[in-house]
Every structure is written in C-alpha cells, then in structure tokens.
Coordinates of C-alpha atoms and ligand atoms in Angstrom, one line a residue:
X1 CA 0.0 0.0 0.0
X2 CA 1.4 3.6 -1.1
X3 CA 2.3 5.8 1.6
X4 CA 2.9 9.8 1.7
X5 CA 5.4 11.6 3.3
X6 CA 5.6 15.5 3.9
X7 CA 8.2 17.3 1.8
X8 CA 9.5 18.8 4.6
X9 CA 9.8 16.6 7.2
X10 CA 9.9 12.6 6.4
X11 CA 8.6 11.5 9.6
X12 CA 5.2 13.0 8.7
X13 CA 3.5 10.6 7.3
X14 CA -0.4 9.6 5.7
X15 CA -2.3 6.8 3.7
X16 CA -3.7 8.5 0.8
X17 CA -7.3 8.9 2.3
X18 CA -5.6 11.0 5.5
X19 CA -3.2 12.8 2.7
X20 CA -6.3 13.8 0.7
X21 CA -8.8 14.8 3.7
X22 CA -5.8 17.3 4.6
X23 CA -4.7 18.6 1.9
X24 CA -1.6 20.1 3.5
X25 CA 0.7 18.4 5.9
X26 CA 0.2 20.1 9.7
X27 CA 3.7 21.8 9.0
X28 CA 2.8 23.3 6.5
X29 CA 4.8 20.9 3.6
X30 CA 3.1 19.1 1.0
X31 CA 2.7 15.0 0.9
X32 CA 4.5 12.9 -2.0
X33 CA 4.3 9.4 -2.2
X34 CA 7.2 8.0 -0.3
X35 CA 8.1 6.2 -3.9
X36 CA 6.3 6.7 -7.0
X37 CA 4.8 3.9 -8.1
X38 CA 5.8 1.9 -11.4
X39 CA 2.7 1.3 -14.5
X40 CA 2.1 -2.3 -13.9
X41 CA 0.1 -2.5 -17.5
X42 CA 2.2 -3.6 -20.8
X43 CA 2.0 -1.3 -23.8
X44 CA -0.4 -3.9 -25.7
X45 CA -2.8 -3.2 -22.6
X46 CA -3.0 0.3 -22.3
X47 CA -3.4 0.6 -26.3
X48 CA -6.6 -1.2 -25.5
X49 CA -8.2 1.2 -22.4
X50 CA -11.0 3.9 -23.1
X51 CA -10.1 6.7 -20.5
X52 CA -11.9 5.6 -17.4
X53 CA -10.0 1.9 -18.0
X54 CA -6.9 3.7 -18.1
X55 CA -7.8 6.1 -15.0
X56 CA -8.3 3.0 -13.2
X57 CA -5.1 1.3 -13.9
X58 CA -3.2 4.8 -12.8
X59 CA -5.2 5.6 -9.8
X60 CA -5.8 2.4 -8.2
X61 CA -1.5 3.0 -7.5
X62 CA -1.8 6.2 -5.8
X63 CA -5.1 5.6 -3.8
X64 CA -6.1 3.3 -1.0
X65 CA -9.4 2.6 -2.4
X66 CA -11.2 -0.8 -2.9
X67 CA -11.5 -1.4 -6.6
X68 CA -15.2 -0.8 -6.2
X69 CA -14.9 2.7 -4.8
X70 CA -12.3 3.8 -6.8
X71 CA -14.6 2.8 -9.8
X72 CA -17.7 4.3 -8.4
X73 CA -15.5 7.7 -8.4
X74 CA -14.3 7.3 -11.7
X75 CA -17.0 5.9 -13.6
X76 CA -19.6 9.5 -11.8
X77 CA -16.4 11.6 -13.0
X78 CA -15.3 11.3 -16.5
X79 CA -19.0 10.4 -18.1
X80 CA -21.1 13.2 -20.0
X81 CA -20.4 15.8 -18.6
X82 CA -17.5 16.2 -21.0
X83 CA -18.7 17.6 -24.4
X84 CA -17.2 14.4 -26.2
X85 CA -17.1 10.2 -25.5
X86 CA -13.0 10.6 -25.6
X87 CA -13.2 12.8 -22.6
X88 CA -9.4 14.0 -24.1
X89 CA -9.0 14.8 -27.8
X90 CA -5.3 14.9 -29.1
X91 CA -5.6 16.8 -32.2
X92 CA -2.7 17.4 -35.1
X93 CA -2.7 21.1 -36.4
X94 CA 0.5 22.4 -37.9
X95 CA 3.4 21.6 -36.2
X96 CA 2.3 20.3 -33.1
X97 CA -0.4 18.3 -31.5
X98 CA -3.2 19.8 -29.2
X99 CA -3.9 17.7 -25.8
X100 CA -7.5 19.4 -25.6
X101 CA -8.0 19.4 -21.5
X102 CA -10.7 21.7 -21.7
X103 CA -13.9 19.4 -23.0
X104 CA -15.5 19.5 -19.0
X105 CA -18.2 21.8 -18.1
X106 CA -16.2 24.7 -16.9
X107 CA -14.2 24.7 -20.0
X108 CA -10.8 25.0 -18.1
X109 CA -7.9 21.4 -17.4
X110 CA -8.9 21.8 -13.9
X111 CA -12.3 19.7 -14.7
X112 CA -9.9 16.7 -15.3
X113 CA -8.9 16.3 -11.4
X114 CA -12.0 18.7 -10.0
X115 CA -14.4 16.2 -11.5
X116 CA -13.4 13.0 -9.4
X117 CA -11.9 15.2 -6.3
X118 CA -15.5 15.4 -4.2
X119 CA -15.9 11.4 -4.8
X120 CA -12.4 11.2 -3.9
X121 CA -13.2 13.1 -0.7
X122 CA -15.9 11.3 -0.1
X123 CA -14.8 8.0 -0.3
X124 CA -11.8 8.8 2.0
X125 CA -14.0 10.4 4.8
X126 CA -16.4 7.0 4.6
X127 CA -12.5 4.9 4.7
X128 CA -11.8 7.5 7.6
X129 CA -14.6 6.8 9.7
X130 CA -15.3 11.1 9.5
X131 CA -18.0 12.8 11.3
X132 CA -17.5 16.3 10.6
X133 CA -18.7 18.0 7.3
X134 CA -15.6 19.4 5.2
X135 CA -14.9 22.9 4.5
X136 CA -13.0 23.0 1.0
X137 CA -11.1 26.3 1.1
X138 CA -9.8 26.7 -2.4
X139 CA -7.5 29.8 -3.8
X140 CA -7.9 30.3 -7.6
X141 CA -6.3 32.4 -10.5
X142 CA -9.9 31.7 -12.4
X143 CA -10.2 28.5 -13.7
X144 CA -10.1 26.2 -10.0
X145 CA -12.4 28.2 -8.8
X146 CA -14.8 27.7 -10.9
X147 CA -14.6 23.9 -11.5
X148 CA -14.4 23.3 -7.7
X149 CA -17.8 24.8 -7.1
X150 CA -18.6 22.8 -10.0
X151 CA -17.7 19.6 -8.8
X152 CA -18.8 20.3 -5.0
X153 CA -22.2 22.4 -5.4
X154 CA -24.8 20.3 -4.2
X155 CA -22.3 17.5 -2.6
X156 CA -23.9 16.3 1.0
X157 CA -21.2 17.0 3.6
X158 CA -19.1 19.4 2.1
X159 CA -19.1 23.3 2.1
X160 CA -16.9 25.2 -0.4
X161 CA -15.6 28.8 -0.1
X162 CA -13.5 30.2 -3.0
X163 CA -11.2 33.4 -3.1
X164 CA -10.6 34.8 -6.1
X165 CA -8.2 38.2 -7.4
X166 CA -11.5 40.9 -7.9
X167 CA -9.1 42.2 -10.8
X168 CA -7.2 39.3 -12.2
X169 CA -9.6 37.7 -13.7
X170 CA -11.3 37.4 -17.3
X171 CA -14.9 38.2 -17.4
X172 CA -16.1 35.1 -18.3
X173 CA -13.8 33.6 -15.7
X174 CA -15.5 36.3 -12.9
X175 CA -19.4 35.7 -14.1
X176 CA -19.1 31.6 -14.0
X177 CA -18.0 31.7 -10.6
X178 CA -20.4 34.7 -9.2
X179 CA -23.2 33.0 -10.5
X180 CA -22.7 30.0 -9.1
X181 CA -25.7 27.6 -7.6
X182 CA -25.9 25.7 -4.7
X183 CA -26.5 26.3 -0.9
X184 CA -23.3 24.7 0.2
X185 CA -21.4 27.1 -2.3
X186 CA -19.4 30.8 -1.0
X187 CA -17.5 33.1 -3.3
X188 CA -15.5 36.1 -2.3
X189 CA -13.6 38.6 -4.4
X190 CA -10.1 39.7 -3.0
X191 CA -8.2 42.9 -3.0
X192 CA -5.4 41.1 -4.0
X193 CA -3.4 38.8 -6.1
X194 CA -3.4 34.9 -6.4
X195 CA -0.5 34.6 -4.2
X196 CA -2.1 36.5 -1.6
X197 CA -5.1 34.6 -1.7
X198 CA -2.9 31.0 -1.8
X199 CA -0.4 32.2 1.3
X200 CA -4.0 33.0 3.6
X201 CA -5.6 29.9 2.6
X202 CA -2.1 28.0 3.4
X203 CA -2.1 29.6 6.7
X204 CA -5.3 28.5 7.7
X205 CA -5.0 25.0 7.3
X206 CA -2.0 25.3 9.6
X207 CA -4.1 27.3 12.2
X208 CA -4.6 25.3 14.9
X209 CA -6.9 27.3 16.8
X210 CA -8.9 28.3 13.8
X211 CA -9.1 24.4 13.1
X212 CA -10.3 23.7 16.9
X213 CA -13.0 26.3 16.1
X214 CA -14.2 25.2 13.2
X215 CA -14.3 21.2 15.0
X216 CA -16.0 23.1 17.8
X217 CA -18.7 23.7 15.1
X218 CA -18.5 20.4 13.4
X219 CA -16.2 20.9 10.4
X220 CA -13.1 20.2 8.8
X221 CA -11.1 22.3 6.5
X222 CA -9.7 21.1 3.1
X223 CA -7.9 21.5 0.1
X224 CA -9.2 21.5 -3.5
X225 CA -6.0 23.3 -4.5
X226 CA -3.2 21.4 -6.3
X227 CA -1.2 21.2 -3.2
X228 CA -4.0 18.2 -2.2
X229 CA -2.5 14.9 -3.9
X230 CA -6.3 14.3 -4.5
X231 CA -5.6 17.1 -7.4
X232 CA -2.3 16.1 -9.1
X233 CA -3.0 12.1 -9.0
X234 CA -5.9 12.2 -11.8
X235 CA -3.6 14.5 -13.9
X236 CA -1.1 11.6 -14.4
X237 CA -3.6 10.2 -16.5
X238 CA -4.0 12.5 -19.6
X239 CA -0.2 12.4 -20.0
X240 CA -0.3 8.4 -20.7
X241 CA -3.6 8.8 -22.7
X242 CA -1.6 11.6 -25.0
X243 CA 1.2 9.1 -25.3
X244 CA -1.7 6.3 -26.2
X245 CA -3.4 8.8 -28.4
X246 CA 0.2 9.7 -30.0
X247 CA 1.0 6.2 -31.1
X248 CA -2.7 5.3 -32.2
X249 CA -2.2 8.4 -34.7
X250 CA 0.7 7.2 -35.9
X251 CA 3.3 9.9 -34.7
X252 CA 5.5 7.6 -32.6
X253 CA 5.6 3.9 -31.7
X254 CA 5.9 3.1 -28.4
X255 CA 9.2 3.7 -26.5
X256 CA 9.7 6.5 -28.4
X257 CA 10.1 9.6 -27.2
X258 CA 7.3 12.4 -27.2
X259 CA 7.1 16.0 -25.8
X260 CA 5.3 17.8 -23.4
X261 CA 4.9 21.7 -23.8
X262 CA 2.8 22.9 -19.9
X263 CA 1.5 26.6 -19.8
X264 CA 2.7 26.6 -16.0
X265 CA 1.2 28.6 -13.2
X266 CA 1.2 26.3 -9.6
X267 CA 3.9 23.8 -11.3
X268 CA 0.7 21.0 -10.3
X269 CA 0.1 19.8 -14.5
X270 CA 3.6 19.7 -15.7
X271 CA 4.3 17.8 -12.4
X272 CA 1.9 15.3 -12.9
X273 CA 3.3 14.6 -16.1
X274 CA 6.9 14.2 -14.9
X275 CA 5.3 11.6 -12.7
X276 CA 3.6 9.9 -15.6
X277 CA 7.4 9.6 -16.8
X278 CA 8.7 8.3 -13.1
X279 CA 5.9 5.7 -13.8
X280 CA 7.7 4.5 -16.9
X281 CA 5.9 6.2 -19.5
X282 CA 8.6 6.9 -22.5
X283 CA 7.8 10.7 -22.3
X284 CA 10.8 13.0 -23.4
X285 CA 11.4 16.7 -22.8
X286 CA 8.9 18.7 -20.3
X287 CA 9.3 22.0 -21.5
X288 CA 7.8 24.3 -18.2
X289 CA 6.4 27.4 -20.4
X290 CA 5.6 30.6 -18.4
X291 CA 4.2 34.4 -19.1
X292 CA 5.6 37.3 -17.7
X293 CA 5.9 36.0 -14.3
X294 CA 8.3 33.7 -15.7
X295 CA 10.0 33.1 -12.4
X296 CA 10.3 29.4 -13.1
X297 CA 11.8 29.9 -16.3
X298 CA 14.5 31.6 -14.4
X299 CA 15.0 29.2 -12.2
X300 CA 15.5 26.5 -14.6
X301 CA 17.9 28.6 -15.9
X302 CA 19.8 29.9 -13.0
X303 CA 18.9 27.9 -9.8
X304 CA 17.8 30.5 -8.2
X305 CA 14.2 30.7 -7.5
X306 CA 13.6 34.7 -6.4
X307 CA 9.8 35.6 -6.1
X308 CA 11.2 39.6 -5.2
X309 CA 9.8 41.3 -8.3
X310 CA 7.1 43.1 -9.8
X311 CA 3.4 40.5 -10.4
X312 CA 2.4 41.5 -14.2
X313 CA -1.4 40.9 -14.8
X314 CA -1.3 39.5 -18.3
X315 CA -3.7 38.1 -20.8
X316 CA -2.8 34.1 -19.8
X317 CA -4.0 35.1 -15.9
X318 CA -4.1 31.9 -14.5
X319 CA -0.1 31.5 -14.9
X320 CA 0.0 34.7 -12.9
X321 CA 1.3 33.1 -9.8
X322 CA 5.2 34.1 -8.8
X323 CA 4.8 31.2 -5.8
X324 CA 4.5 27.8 -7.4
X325 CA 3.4 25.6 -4.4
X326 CA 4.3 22.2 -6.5
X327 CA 7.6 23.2 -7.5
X328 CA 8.1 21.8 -3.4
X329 CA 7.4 18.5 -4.2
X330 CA 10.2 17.9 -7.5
X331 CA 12.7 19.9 -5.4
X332 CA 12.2 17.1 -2.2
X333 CA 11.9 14.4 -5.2
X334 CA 15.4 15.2 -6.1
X335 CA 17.4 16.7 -3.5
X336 CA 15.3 15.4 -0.1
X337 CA 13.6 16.9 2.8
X338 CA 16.3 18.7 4.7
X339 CA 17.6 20.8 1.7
X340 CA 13.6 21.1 0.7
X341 CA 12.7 22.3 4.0
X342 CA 15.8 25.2 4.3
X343 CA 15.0 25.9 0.8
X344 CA 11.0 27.0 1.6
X345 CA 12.2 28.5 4.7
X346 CA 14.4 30.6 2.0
X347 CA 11.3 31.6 0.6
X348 CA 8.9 32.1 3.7
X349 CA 11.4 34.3 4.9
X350 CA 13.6 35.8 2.2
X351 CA 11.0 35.0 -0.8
X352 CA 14.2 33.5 -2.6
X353 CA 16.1 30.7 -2.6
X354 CA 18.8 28.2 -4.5
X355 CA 18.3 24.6 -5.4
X356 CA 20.3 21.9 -7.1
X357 CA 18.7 21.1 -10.3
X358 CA 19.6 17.5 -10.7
X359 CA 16.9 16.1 -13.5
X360 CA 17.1 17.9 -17.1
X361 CA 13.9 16.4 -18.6
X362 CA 12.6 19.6 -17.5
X363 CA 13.6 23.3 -19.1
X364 CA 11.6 26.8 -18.9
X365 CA 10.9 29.1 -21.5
X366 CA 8.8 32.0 -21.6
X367 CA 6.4 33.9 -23.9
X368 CA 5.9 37.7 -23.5
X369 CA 2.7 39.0 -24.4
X370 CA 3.6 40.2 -27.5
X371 CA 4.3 36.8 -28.3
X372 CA 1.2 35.3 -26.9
X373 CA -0.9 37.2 -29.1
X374 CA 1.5 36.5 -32.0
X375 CA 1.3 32.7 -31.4
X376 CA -2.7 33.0 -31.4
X377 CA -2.8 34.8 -34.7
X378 CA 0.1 32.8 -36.7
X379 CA -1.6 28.9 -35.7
X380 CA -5.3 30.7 -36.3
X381 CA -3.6 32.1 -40.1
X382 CA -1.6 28.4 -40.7
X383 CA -4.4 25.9 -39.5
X384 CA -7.3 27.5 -38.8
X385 CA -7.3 26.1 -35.1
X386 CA -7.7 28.7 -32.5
X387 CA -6.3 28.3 -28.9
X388 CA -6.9 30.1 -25.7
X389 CA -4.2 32.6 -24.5
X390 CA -3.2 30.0 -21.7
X391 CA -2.1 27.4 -24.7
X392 CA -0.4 30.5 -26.9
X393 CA 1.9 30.7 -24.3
X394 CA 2.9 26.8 -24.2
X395 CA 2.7 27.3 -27.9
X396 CA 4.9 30.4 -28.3
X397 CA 7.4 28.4 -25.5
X398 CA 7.5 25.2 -27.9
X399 CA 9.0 27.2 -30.8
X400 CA 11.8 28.9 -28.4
X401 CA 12.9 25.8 -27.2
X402 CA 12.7 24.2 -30.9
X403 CA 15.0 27.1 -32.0
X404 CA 17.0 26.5 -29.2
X405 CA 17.2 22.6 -29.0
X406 CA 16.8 21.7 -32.9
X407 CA 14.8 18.9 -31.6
X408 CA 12.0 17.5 -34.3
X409 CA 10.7 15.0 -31.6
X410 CA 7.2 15.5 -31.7
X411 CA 5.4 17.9 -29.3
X412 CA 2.4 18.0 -27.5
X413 CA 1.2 21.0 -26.5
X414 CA -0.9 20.6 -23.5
X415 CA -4.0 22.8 -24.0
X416 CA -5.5 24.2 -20.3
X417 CA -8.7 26.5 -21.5
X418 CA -11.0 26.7 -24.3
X419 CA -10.6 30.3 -25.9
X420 CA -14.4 30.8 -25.1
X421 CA -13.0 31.6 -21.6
X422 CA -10.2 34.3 -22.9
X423 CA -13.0 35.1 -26.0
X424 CA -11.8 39.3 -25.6
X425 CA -8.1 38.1 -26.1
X426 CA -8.1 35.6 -28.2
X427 CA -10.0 37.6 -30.8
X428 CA -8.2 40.6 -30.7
X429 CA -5.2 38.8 -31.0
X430 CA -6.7 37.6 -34.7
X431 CA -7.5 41.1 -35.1
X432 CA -7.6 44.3 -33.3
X433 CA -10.6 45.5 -34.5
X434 CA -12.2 43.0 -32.2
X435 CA -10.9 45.1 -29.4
X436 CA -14.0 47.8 -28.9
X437 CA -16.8 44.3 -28.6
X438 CA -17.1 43.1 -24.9
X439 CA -16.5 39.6 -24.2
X440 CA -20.2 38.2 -24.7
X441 CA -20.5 39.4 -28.0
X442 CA -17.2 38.6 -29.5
X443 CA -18.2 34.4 -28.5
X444 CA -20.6 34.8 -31.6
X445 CA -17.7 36.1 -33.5
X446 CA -14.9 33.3 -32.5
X447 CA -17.9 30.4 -33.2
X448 CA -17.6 32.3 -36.8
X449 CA -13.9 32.2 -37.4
X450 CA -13.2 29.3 -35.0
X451 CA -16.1 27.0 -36.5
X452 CA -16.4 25.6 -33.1
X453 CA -19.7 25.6 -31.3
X454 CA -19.8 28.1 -28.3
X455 CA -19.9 25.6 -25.5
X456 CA -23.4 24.6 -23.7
X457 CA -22.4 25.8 -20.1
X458 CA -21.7 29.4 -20.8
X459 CA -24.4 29.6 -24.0
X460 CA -26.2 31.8 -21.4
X461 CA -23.6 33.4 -18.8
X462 CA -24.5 36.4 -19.4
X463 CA -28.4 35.9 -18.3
X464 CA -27.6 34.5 -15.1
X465 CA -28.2 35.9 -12.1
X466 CA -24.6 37.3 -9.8
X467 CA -25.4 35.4 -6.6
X468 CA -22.1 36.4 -4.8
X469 CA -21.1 39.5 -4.2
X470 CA -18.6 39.2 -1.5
X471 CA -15.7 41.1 -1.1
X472 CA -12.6 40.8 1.3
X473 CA -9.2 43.0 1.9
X474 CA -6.1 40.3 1.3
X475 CA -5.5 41.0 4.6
X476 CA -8.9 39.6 6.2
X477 CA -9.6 36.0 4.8
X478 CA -8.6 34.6 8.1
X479 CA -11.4 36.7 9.2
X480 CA -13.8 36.0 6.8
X481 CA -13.9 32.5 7.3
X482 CA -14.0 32.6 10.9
X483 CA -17.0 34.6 10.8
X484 CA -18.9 33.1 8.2
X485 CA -22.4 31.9 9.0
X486 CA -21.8 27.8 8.2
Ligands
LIG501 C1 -4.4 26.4 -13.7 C2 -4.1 26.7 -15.1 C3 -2.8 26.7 -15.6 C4 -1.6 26.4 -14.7 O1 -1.7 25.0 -14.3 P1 -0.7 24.7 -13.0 O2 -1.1 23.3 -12.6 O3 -1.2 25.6 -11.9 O4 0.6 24.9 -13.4 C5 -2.6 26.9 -17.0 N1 -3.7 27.2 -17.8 C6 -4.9 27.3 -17.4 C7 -6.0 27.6 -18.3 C8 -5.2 27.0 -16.0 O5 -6.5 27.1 -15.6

C-alpha cells in the first residue's frame, strides 16, 4: 500500500485517504508518495483502455481505495459531462499536437482532477470513519475556482468557499464563478493577487486554533487546491492517454520519445506529467512554459528561484502566480527533505532561494505578451485552429525551445482552457478591431472564425443571475472564514 510523506519533514507521514482529507501536511509541507509507483500495464494493454480503464489502472496505485470505490468515483467523474465520449481529444494542427483538456463543463484542465476530487473526498472520509462536514477552502487564479464549485455544489457534507483576485480575472472567468448555484457554495472577491489569496488559505490550514473552532462547530477544513494529492494524481492520466493517443495516430511507436509543452502557473500539470514519466511512460522533454511571471523559467535557468519582483497581470491570468506551491514537491523528489525544508524556509522568509537542479527532462521558457498574441494569430492564419491565450503561451514556448534545441521529436502542447473563456483576447489577437466588442458578444464572432460551437455551459452566462457578491481585503480571509455563517 502507497504511503505519503511530507516534503518537509519525512517523519510525517499519511495513507492517501488522510493525505487527501488534509490537503496540507500540519507543518505546512506538502505529501509525495514516499516512492512513485511503477505502470504495472504492458503497452499492448493500455493501447486497448478507453479513459476511465486507463484512469483506473493509474489511480488504483496512488489511492487506498477498494476497486469498487475507486470505480464508483471514476466511472460518476469522467462520463457526459464532458462535451465528447473521448473525454481527451489529441488533435494534429501544424506543427504540433493539441492535448484538448478543456472538453468538462467549466471549459478550463482543472475539470480533469476537480471532477473525481469530491468522490475522492468522499470515499476517503467514509474509509476514515469522519463525522464532521468538510470545509474545502480553495485559492484560484480563475479556472479552480470555478470547476471546484462545479464539482462540490450540491455534494452532502461538504461546504466550499472560493477566493478569487477581484481584478485578475477574465470576465467570463468572474461571471461563471459569481453566478454560481448551490446552498453549500461561498464566493469572495479579493483585493489582491493569487499569491495573496494561496499564502491566507495555506495559513489556515495550519491554524490550529482556527481548526479547533471550526471542530468546535463540526467541520473540517480542506484542500481543492493542487497542493492536495487528490488534485495532481488524476492529472497523471492524460499524459499516458496523450502518449496512447500519439501512437494510435501514428506519430510515434511506443518507446519513443514524445514531448510535453505545460503553460505553468502552480507547477501541479507539468508535475503530474513528470510523474507519468517516473511511472515508466517513455515521455521526453517537459518543456515548463511561463508568461511574464516567468519566475520558473528563471530558475530553470539559473537555480535560483527569487519571487522579489514586480506581479504582471497578463492576458494568460491563470499562470500569474510568482509562488508555485508544487515546484516543493520535484525539489524534495530530487534533492530530499532537509535541503527542501531550508529551501521554503528561504522563501517564507527571504522570498528567494537556491536549489540543485539535478533532472534535465525539465527546461523553462517563456512567452511575452507580444508573443502570446503572435502565437494566437500565426496557428489561427496556418491551420485554422484557435487556442486560448493559456495554450499561446505553451505554444509560443514550444517554438523557443525548438529554435533553441533543434529537436524534431514530436510535441504536445498541453491545451489548459478553451478560448471561449479568454474570448476578448483571443480575438483581438486575430484582429484588433475585435478590441471595442465586450467579451459576450465577440463568442458569436470566435464560433464564426473558429467553426467551433460556443460551448453549452456558458451559451447563457450572461443571463444568469450574480449570486455572490462578496468582497474581502487580502489582509482579512482569516477573518472571513471565521465569521462566516456555516
Ligand atoms: C491552472 C491553469 C494553468 C496552470 O496550471 P498549474 O497546474 O497551476 O501549473 C494553466 N492554464 C490554465 C488555463 C489554467 O487554468
């Protein structure tokens, strides 16, 4: 049976129901598995899976879940509420092929994990013997937020309160979440920037007084965040079924090596996929992409991770993070707990710090905006195929490094948000004129150009009614949650 361990400290330690109820270990590190686990499927077999079959071969490693739970959760996860029967399309445009993450009902990767997540909860509270109801505080850049009320509205047992940057988000991004359904459901704007919203939700799960309070009351707080190994574990799974997908279309035969481009915020999807790769899955080069905030990229470069420097708000907004909480778990994968633990002290206290670099399947590159919105226009005037500003990034990063490497190994690039989400962006990057249309009306516009259907679950957005209006100083969310009427 797998077993976590805390990132800090190695005497911590969880089964993977505890890890998942936590979310965070109580000092404040994150769990890993102790060893990653090896694919125990041959190639023949996995050619063979759909994507539940091959969820279930992944998962069943990572969790301590009867086959028949684990089964339950994935077969209520990944059914119809994605937009089509291969839950994942890989698609071929140009020079590159598209890992299309974004088919779930809040049009963003983060359905793939926040879709299984609450049965993943609540299977582990049943294995746990539980009482209390769960308080799931999640931070979000835009798209978490959303699918976590998604996935939780309406789920018995669990309350969810979401923080979001008031200004950093896209419209679309803002109205999903403010309109949101569901009695169990909270949302609160923040003065403030993502990292402000993920460092006061970090602190309160290590508040043990606030925690007493809220047991005094009958709940428990968690984590829908990718710091909760709940998150990252279902993301292994799309980088095998690319790889499947890959080979089926002909663009490599197994053992060969394929690419992964990841338009990085939190470091939690390009970390899954080095996983994948730990697992035994031939994958090649992860190439980290960033915007603006490219502080990973220079750290890849330099060793030096240094979060001292201005926070740009950019058109790719949920990579606009400068603290990327899963960056902790590869830096105790390859240099341990002790140096892992001085290193995030480094960063609590001097928000930089220096690591050894030991593995170099992984690289950074950036894209600038000027780039982004280049990327968005060339693939849109080359293939027709239009991507969201979150992909232009990866994309734009894919032909750096290509220039750079002269590698011709094929590339996936993985593809976080449907450009209905970024619709104000996207299309002014095809054309400027776009510019003076709001964001509702230019979706009309992209289904024109784009030839894709505007997607059922934002059709209407704009008719909904805002049911949250909260609004909270950076400074207060400790407050906030204390005093909010469960
Ligand atoms: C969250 C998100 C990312 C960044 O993913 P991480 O796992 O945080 O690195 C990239 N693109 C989109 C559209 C996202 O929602």
């Amino acid at each position: 049976m797998i077993t976590y361990i805390g990132t800090r400290n190695k005497e911590i330690t969880a089964s993977a129901s505890e890890a998942i109820l936590r979310g965070i270990c109580p000092d404040g590190g994150l769990y890993i598995p102790k060893e990653i686990p090896k694919m125990d499927c041959t190639p023949e077999q996995l050619m063979q899976m759909d994507y539940r079959q091959l969820a279930y071969e992944v998962l069943k490693l990572y969790l301590d879940f009867t086959k028949e739970e684990l089964q339950y959760c994935i077969t209520h996860a990944y059914d119809d509420k994605f937009d089509t029967p291969q839950i994942v399309p890989l698609v071929k445009k140009g020079d590159a092929l598209y890992l299309e993450l974004f088919h779930g009902r809040t049009l963003a990767f983060k359905d793939m994990a926040l879709s299984i997540l609450p049965y993943l909860m609540k299977t582990a509270a049943k294995r746990q013997g539980m009482k209390e109801d769960i308080v799931i505080l999640t931070a979000t850049s835009g798209d978490t937020g959303k699918a976590a009320l998604e996935g939780f509205a309406g789920v018995d047992g669990v309350k969810i309160m979401v923080f979001f940057p008031e200004d950093g988000v896209s419209p679309v991004q803002k109205l999903q979440m403010t309109t949101q359904e569901g009695e169990n459901t909270c949302v609160v704007g923040i003065r403030g920037n993502f990292d402000d919203a993920q460092s006061a939700v970090k602190q309160i799960f290590t508040d043990a007084s606030l925690a007493e309070e809220l047991l005094q009351k009958g709940y428990r707080f968690s984590s829908a965040n990718s710091i909760n190994i709940g998150r990252l574990v279902p993301q292994i799974v799309y980088y095998y079924w690319a790889y499947i997908q890959a080979v089926k279309q002909g663009e490599i035969t197994w053992g060969q090596p394929l690419d992964f481009t990841v338009p990085t915020g939190n470091f939690g999807d390009i970390l899954a996929g080095w996983y994948a790769a730990q697992m035994g899955l031939p994958a090649g080069h992860f190439v980290c992409a960033s915007n603006d905030n490219k502080v990973l990229y220079d750290f890849f470069r330099t060793g030096t991770y240094d979060k001292n420097r201005a926070f740009h708000v950019t058109v790719s907004p949920s990579m606009d993070i400068l603290i990327s909480s899963n960056l902790e778990r590869l830096l105790c994968h390859m240099g341990g707990q002790d140096a892992t633990q001085a290193e995030m002290a480094d960063l609590q206290t001097k928000g930089i710090y220096k690591a050894d670099i030991t593995d170099n399947s992984i690289s950074g590159e950036y894209a600038t905006e000027a780039e982004t919105f280049d990327a968005i226009r060339t693939v849109y005037q080359n293939t027709g195929y239009v991507m969201d500003t979150h992909t232009a990034v990866a994309y734009a990063a894919y032909q750096k490094y290509k220039a750079e490497s002269g590698s011709n190994t094929p590339m996936v690039i993985v593809s976080t948000a449907s450009p209905y989400k970024f619709t104000k962006d996207v299309m002014t990057a095809l054309d400027t004129a776009y510019a003076q249309k709001d964001a509702f009306a230019l979706m009309q516009d992209l289904e024109k150009v784009s030839h894709v259907p505007i997607p059922a679950p934002i059709r209407d957005l704009e008719k909904k009614t805002i049911r949250h209006k909260n609004v909270c100083e950076k400074t207060q969310i400790r407050e906030f949650v204390q005093n909010w009427k469960w």
